[in-house]
mmCIF file of C-alpha atoms in Angstrom:
data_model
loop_
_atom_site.group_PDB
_atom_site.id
_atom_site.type_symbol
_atom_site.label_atom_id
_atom_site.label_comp_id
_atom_site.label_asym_id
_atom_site.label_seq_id
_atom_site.Cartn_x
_atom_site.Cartn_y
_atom_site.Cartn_z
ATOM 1 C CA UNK Y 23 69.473 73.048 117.853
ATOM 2 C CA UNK Y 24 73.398 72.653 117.914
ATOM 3 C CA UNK Y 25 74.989 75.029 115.515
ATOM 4 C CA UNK Y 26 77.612 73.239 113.166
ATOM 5 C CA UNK Y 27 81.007 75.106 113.983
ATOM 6 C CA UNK Y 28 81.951 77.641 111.402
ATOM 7 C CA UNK Y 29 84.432 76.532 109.441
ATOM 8 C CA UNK Y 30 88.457 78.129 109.528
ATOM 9 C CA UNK Y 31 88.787 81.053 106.784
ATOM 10 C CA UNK Y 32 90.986 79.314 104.082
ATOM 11 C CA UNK Y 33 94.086 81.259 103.435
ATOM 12 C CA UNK Y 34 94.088 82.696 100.146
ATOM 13 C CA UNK Y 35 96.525 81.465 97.668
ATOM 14 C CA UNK Y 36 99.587 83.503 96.574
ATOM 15 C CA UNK Y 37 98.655 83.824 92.681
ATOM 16 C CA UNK Y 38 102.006 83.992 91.845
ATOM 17 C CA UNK Y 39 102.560 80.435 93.036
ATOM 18 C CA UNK Y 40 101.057 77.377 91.510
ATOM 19 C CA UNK Y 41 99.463 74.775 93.987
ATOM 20 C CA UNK Y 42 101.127 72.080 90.902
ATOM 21 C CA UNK Y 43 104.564 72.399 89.891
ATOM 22 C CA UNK Y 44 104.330 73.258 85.826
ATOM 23 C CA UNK Y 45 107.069 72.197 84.134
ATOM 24 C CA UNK Y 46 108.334 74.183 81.131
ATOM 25 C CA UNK Y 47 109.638 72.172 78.229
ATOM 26 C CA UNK Y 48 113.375 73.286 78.322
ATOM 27 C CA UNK Y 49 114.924 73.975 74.707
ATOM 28 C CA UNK Y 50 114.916 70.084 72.653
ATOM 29 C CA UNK Y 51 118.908 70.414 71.221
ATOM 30 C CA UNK Y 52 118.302 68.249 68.050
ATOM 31 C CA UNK Y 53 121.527 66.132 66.982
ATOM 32 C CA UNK Y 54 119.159 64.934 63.820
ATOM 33 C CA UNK Y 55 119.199 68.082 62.530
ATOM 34 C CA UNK Y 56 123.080 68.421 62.615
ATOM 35 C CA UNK Y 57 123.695 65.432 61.439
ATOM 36 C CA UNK Y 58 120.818 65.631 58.387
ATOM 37 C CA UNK Y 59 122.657 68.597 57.664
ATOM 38 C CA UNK Y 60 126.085 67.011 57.637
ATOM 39 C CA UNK Y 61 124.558 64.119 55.777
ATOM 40 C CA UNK Y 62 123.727 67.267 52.912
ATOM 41 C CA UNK Y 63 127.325 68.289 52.993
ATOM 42 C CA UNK Y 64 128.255 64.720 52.092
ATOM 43 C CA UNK Y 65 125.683 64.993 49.081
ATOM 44 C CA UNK Y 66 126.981 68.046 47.969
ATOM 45 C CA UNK Y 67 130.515 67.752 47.823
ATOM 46 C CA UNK Y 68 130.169 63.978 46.025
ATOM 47 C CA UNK Y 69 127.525 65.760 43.024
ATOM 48 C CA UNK Y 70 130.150 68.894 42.910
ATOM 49 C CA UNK Y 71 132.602 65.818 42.164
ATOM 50 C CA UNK Y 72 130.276 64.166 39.838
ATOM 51 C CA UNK Y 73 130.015 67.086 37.255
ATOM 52 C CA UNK Y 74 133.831 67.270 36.919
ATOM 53 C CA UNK Y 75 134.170 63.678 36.814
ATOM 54 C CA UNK Y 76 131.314 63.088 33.884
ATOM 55 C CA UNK Y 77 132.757 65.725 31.797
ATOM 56 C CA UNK Y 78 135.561 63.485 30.269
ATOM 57 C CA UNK Y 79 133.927 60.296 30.284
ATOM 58 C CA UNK Y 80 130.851 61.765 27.849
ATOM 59 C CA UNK Y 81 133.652 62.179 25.353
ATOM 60 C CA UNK Y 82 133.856 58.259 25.364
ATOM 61 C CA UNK Y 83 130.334 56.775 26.593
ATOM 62 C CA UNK Y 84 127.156 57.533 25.537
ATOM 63 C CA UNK Y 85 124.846 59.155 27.416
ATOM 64 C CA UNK Y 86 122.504 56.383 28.381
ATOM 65 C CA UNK Y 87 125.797 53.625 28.632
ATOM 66 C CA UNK Y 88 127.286 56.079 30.489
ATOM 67 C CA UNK Y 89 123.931 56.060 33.014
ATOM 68 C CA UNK Y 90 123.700 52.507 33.216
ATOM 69 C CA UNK Y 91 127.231 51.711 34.201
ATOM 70 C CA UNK Y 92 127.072 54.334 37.118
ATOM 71 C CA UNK Y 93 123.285 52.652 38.274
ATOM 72 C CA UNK Y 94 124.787 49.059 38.165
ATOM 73 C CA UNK Y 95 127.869 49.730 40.217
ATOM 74 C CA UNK Y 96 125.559 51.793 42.483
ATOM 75 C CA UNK Y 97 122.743 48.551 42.312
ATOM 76 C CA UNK Y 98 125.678 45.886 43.476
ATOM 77 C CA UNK Y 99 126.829 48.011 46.238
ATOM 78 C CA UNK Y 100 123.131 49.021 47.987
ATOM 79 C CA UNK Y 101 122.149 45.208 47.060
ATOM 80 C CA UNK Y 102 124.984 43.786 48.979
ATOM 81 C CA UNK Y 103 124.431 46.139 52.124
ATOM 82 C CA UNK Y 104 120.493 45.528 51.350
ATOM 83 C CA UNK Y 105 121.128 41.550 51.909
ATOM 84 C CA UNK Y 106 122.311 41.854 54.763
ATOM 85 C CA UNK Y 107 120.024 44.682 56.448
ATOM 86 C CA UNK Y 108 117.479 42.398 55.583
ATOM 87 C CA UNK Y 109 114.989 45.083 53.896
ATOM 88 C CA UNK Y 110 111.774 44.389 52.934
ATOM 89 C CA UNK Y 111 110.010 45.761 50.248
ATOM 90 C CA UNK Y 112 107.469 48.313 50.319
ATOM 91 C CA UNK Y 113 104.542 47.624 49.141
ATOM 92 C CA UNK Y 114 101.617 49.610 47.197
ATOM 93 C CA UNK Y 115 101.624 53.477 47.027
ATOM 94 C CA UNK Y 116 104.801 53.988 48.724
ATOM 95 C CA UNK Y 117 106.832 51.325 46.772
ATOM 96 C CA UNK Y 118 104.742 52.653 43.056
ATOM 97 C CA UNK Y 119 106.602 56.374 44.621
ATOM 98 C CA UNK Y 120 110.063 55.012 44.678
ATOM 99 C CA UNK Y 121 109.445 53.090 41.428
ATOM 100 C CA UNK Y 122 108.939 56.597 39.872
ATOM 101 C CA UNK Y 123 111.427 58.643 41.698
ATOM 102 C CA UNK Y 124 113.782 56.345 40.696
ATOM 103 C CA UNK Y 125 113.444 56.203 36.957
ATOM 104 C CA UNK Y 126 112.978 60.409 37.166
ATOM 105 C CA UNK Y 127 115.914 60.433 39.047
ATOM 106 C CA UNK Y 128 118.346 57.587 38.543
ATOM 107 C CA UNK Y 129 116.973 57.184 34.882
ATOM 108 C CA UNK Y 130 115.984 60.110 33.133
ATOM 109 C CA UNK Y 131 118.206 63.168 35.324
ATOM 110 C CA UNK Y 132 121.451 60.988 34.740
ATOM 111 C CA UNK Y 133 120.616 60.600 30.890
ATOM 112 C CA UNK Y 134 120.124 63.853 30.452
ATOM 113 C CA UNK Y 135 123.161 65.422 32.521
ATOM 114 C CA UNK Y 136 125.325 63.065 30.582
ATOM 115 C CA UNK Y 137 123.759 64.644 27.422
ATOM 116 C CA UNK Y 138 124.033 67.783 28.303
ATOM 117 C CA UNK Y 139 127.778 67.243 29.500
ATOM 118 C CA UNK Y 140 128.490 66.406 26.051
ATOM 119 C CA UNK Y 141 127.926 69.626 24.932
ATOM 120 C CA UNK Y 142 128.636 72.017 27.822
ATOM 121 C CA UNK Y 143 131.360 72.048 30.390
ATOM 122 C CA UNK Y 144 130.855 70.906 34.052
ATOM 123 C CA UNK Y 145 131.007 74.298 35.780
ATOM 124 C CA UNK Y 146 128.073 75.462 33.400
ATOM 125 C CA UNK Y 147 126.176 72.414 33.620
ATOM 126 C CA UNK Y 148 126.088 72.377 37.054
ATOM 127 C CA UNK Y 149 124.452 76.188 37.244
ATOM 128 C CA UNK Y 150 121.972 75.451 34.170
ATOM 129 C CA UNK Y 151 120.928 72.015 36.927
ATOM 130 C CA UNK Y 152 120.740 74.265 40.064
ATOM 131 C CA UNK Y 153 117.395 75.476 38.963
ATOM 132 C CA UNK Y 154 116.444 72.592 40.563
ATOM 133 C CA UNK Y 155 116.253 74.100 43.911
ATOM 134 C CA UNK Y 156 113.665 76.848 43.180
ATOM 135 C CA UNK Y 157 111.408 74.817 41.697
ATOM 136 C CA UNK Y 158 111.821 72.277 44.785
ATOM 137 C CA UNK Y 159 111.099 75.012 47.553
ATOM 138 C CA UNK Y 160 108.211 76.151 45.807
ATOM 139 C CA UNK Y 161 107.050 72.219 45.033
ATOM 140 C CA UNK Y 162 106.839 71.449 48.663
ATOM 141 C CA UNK Y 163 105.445 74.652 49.564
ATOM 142 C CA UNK Y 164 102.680 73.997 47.173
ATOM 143 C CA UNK Y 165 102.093 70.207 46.933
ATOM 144 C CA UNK Y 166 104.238 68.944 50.520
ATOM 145 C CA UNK Y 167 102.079 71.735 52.382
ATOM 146 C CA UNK Y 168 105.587 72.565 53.795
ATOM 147 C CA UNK Y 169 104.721 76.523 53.471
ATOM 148 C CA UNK Y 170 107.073 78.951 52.139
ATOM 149 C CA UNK Y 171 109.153 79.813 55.262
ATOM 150 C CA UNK Y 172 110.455 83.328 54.371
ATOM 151 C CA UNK Y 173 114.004 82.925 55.303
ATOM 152 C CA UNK Y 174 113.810 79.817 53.097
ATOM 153 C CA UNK Y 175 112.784 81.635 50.273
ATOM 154 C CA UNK Y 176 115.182 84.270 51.116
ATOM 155 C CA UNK Y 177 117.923 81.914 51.716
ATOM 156 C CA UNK Y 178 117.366 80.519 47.804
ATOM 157 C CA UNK Y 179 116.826 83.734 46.057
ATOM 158 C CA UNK Y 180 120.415 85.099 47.572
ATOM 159 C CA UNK Y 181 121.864 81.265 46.213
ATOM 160 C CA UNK Y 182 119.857 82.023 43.258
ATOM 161 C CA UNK Y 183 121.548 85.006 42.927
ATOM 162 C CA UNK Y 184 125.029 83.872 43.690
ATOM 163 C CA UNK Y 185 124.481 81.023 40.711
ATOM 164 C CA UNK Y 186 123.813 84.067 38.651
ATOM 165 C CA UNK Y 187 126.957 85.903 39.501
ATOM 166 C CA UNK Y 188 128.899 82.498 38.846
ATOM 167 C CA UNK Y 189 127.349 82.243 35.483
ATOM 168 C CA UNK Y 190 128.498 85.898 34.331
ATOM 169 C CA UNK Y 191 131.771 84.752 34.574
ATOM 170 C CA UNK Y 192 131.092 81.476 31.830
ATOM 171 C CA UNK Y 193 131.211 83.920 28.904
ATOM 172 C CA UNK Y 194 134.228 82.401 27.803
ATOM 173 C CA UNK Y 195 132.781 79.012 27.274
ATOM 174 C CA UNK Y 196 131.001 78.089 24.342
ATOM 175 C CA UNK Y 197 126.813 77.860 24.890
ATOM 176 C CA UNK Y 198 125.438 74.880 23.002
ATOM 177 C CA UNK Y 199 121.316 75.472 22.878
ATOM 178 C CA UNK Y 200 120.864 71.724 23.288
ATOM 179 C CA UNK Y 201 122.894 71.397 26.039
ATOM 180 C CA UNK Y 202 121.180 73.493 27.820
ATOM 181 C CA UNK Y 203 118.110 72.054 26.927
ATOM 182 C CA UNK Y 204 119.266 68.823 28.172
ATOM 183 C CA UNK Y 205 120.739 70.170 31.771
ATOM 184 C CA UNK Y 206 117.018 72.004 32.090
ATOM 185 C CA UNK Y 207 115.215 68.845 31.621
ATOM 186 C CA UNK Y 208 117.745 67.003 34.156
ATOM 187 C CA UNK Y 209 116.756 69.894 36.340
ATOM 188 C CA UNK Y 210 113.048 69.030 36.245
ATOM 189 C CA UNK Y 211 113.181 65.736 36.542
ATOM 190 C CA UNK Y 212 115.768 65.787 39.919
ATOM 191 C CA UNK Y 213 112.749 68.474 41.281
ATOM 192 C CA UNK Y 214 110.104 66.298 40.513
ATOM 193 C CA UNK Y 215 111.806 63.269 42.091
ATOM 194 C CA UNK Y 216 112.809 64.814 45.535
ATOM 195 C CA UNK Y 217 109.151 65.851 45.920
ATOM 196 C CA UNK Y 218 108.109 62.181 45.145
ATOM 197 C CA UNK Y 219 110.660 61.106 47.324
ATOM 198 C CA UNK Y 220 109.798 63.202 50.101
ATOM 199 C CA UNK Y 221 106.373 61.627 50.097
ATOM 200 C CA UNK Y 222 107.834 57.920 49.866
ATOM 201 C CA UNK Y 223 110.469 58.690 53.083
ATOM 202 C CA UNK Y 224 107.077 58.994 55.179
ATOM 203 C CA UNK Y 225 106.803 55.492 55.269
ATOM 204 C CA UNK Y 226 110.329 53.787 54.441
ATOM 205 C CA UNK Y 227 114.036 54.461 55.523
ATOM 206 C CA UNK Y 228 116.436 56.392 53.671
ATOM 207 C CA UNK Y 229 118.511 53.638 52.263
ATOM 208 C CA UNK Y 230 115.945 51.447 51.555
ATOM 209 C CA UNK Y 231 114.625 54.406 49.256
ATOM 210 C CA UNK Y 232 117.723 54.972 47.479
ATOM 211 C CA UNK Y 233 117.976 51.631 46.940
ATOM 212 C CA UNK Y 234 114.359 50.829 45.476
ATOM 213 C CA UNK Y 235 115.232 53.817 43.544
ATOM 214 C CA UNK Y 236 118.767 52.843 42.124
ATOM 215 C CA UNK Y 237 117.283 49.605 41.043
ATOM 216 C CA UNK Y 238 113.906 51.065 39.102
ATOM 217 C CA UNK Y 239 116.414 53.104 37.478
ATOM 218 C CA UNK Y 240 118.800 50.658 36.633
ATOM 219 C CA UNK Y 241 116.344 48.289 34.830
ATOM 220 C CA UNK Y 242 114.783 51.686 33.077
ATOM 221 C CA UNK Y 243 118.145 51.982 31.354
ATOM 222 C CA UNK Y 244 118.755 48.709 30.174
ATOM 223 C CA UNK Y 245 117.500 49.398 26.725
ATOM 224 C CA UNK Y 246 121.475 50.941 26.712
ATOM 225 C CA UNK Y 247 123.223 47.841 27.893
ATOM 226 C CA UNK Y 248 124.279 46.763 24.235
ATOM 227 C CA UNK Y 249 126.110 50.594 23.736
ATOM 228 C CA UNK Y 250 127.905 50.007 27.403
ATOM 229 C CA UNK Y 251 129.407 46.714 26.862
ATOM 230 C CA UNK Y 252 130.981 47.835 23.153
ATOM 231 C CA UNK Y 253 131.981 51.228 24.586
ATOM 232 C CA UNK Y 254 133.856 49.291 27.674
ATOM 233 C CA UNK Y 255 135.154 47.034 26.055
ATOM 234 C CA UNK Y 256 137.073 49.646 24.212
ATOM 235 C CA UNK Y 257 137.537 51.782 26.885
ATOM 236 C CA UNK Y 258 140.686 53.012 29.107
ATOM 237 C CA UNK Y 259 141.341 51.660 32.933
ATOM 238 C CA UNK Y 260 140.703 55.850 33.935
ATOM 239 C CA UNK Y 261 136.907 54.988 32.175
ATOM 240 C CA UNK Y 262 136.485 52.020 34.367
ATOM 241 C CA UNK Y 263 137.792 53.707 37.439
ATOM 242 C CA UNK Y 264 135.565 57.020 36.411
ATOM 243 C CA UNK Y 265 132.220 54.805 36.346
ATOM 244 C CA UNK Y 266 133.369 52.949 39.215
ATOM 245 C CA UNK Y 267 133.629 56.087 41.415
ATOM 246 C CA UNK Y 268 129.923 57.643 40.084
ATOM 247 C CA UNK Y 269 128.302 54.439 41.184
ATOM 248 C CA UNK Y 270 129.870 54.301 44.083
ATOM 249 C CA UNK Y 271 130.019 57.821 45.700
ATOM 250 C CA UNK Y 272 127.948 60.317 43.865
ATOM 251 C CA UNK Y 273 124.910 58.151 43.396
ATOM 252 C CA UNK Y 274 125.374 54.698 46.199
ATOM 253 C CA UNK Y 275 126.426 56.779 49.125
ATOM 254 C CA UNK Y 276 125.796 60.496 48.039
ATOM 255 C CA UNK Y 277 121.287 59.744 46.975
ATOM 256 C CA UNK Y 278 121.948 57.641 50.639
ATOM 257 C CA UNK Y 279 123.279 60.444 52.055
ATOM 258 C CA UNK Y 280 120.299 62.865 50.103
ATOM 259 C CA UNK Y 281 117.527 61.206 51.499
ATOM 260 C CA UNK Y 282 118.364 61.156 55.207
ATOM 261 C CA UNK Y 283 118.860 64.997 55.067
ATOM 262 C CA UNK Y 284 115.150 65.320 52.841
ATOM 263 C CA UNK Y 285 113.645 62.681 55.518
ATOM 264 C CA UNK Y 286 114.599 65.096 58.363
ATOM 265 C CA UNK Y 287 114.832 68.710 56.908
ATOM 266 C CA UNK Y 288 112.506 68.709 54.371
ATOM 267 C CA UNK Y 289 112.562 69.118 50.657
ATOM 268 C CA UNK Y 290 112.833 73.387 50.801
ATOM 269 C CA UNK Y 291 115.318 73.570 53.215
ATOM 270 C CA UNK Y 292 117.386 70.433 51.796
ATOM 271 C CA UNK Y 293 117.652 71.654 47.899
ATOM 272 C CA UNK Y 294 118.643 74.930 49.226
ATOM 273 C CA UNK Y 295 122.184 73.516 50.061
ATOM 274 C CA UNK Y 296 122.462 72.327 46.618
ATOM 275 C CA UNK Y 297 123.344 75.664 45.893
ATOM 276 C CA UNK Y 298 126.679 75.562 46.836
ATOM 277 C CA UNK Y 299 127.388 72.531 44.287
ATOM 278 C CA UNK Y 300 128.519 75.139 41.470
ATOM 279 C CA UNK Y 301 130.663 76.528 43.570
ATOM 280 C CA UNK Y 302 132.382 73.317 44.589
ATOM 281 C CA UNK Y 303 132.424 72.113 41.580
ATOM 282 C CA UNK Y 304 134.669 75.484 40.515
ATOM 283 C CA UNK Y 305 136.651 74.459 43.046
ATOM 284 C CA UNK Y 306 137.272 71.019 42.175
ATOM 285 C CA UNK Y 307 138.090 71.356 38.611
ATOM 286 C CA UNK Y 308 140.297 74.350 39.157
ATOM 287 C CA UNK Y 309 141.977 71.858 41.367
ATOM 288 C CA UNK Y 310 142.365 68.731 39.444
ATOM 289 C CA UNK Y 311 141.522 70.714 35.888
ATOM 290 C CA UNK Y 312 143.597 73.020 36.483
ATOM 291 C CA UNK Y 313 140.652 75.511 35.209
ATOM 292 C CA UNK Y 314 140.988 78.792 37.476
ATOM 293 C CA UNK Y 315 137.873 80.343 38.972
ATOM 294 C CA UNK Y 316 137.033 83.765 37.744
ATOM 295 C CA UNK Y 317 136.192 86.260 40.099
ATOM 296 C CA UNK Y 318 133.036 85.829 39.528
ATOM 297 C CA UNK Y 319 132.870 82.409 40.430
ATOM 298 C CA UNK Y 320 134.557 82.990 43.763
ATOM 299 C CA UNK Y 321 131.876 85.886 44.698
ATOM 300 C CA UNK Y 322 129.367 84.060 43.296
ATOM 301 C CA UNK Y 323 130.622 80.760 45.755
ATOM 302 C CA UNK Y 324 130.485 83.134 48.542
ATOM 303 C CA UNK Y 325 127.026 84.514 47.645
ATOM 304 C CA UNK Y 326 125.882 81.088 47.665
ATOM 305 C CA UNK Y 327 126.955 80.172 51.099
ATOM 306 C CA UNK Y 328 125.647 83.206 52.536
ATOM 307 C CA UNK Y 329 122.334 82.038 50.807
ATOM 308 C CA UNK Y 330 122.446 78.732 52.501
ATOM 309 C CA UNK Y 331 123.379 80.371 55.867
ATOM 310 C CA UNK Y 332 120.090 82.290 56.034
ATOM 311 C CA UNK Y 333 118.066 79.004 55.110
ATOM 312 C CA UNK Y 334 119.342 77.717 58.401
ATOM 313 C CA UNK Y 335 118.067 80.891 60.248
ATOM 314 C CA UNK Y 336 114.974 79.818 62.657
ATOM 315 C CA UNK Y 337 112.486 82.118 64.112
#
């Protein structure tokens, strides 16, 4: 019988050397991240602004009047750039989540803050409102299943801490109970609506949230619309111009601004740079106030920063 012809020895393949190219994923630079993070800056500096700006203006509107004129100018201006972006409406859970978030948010936290403002100055009011941010990292690390990233927690008990600092250096101001009171209950509600919010931004854009939201909270307030009309119509052109610039800036383009940076960073890492709004707003009023920042407030600024700077620090 013919023997089949043994076959060639195969030469043995180098094992450092892969038959298939593998391609390693080279490091993903993410400009979303820089900008969400820019878009937070934005949010910041326009709520620093917003404290300072309220502080005069609840000497002459009521709380809820004072609300409703800041929602409405806000409510023109998104409706306007809403008409012609076309948006649709969200429907079911998602829209009944921005329906919500809205009247926590645009309705309730802005009642309260302008109560609160009433009684206690900005730079105060802003620290007793940065609670907010504790209570939002550990939020979405219980109910958003975002975890609790330890330099995020890290990052917001050093803010934490700097707010403290800031507030050692308020012992000159006069503590009203209720105003504090008032500024914690704005606090829970702004917590409680970034959560909700960061579950409606699954499923709808940014501006189309704020929007939704501006409008829920508009309508929530217009129990107030009878106070607002007799207060205006007694008011001073620097009132006008004052509700003009809330609607527009710290609550149109600054919640705009807000939920871009929560769609893309999340809710822990995004209240964390909240922190630095009680510093800012120091800043602010010392410049157009002409109030001077204690040394505490300056270390406690610079406490905050560094706070925010480790909440940026990735693994």
């Amino acid at each position: 019988m013919p023997t089949r012809p043994a076959r060639e020895p195969q030469p043995l393949s180098d094992p450092t050397e892969s038959p298939v190219p593998i391609e390693t994923p080279a490091p993903v630079d993410q400009p979303s991240n820089r900008l969400a993070l820019a878009m937070a800056g934005i949010t910041v500096l326009f709520w620093a602004s917003a404290f300072v700006v309220i502080r005069p203006l609840a000497g002459v509107l009521s709380p809820g009047g004072l609300a409703l004129g800041r929602l409405a100018v806000a409510a023109v201006a998104l409706t306007v750039f809403a008409l012609i972006r076309r948006f649709r409406i969200p429907r079911g859970r998602t829209l009944l989540l921005l329906i919500v978030y809205g009247v926590l948010w645009f309705g309730g936290y802005m009642v309260a803050l302008n109560a609160g403002e009433q009684h206690l100055d900005a730079g105060t009011a802003a620290l007793l409102v940065n609670v907010a941010p504790v209570l939002i990292t550990l939020g979405a690390g219980a109910f958003l299943r975002e975890g609790f990233p330890r330099w995020v927690i890290i990052g917001s008990v050093v803010s934490f801490g700097g707010v403290v600092v800031i507030s050692a250096g308020a012992g000159d101001h006069r503590i009203d109970a209720l105003g504090i009171v008032f500024c914690l209950t704005a606090a829970i509600l702004y917590a409680a609506a970034t959560l909700l919010l960061r579950v409606g931004l699954r499923t709808t854009q940014p501006l189309q949230a704020t929007w939704i939201g501006c409008l829920a909270g508009m309508i929530a307030c217009l129990p107030f619309a009878p106070s607002l009309v007799g207060e205006l119509s007694r008011a001073s052109a620097g009132v006008w111009l004052g509700v003009g610039y809330l609607g527009l800036f710290p609550t149109a383009v600054a919640f705009t601004t807000w939920a871009y940076a929560l769609s893309v960073m999340g809710a822990a890492r995004t209240g964390a740079t909240t922190y630095l709004v009680p510093a800012i707003t120091i800043v602010i009023s010392w410049i157009f106030l002409s109030e001077l920042p204690t040394v505490y407030g300056f270390i406690g600024g610079a406490v905050c920063l560094a706070g925010v700077a480790v909440t940026r620090i990735r693994r």
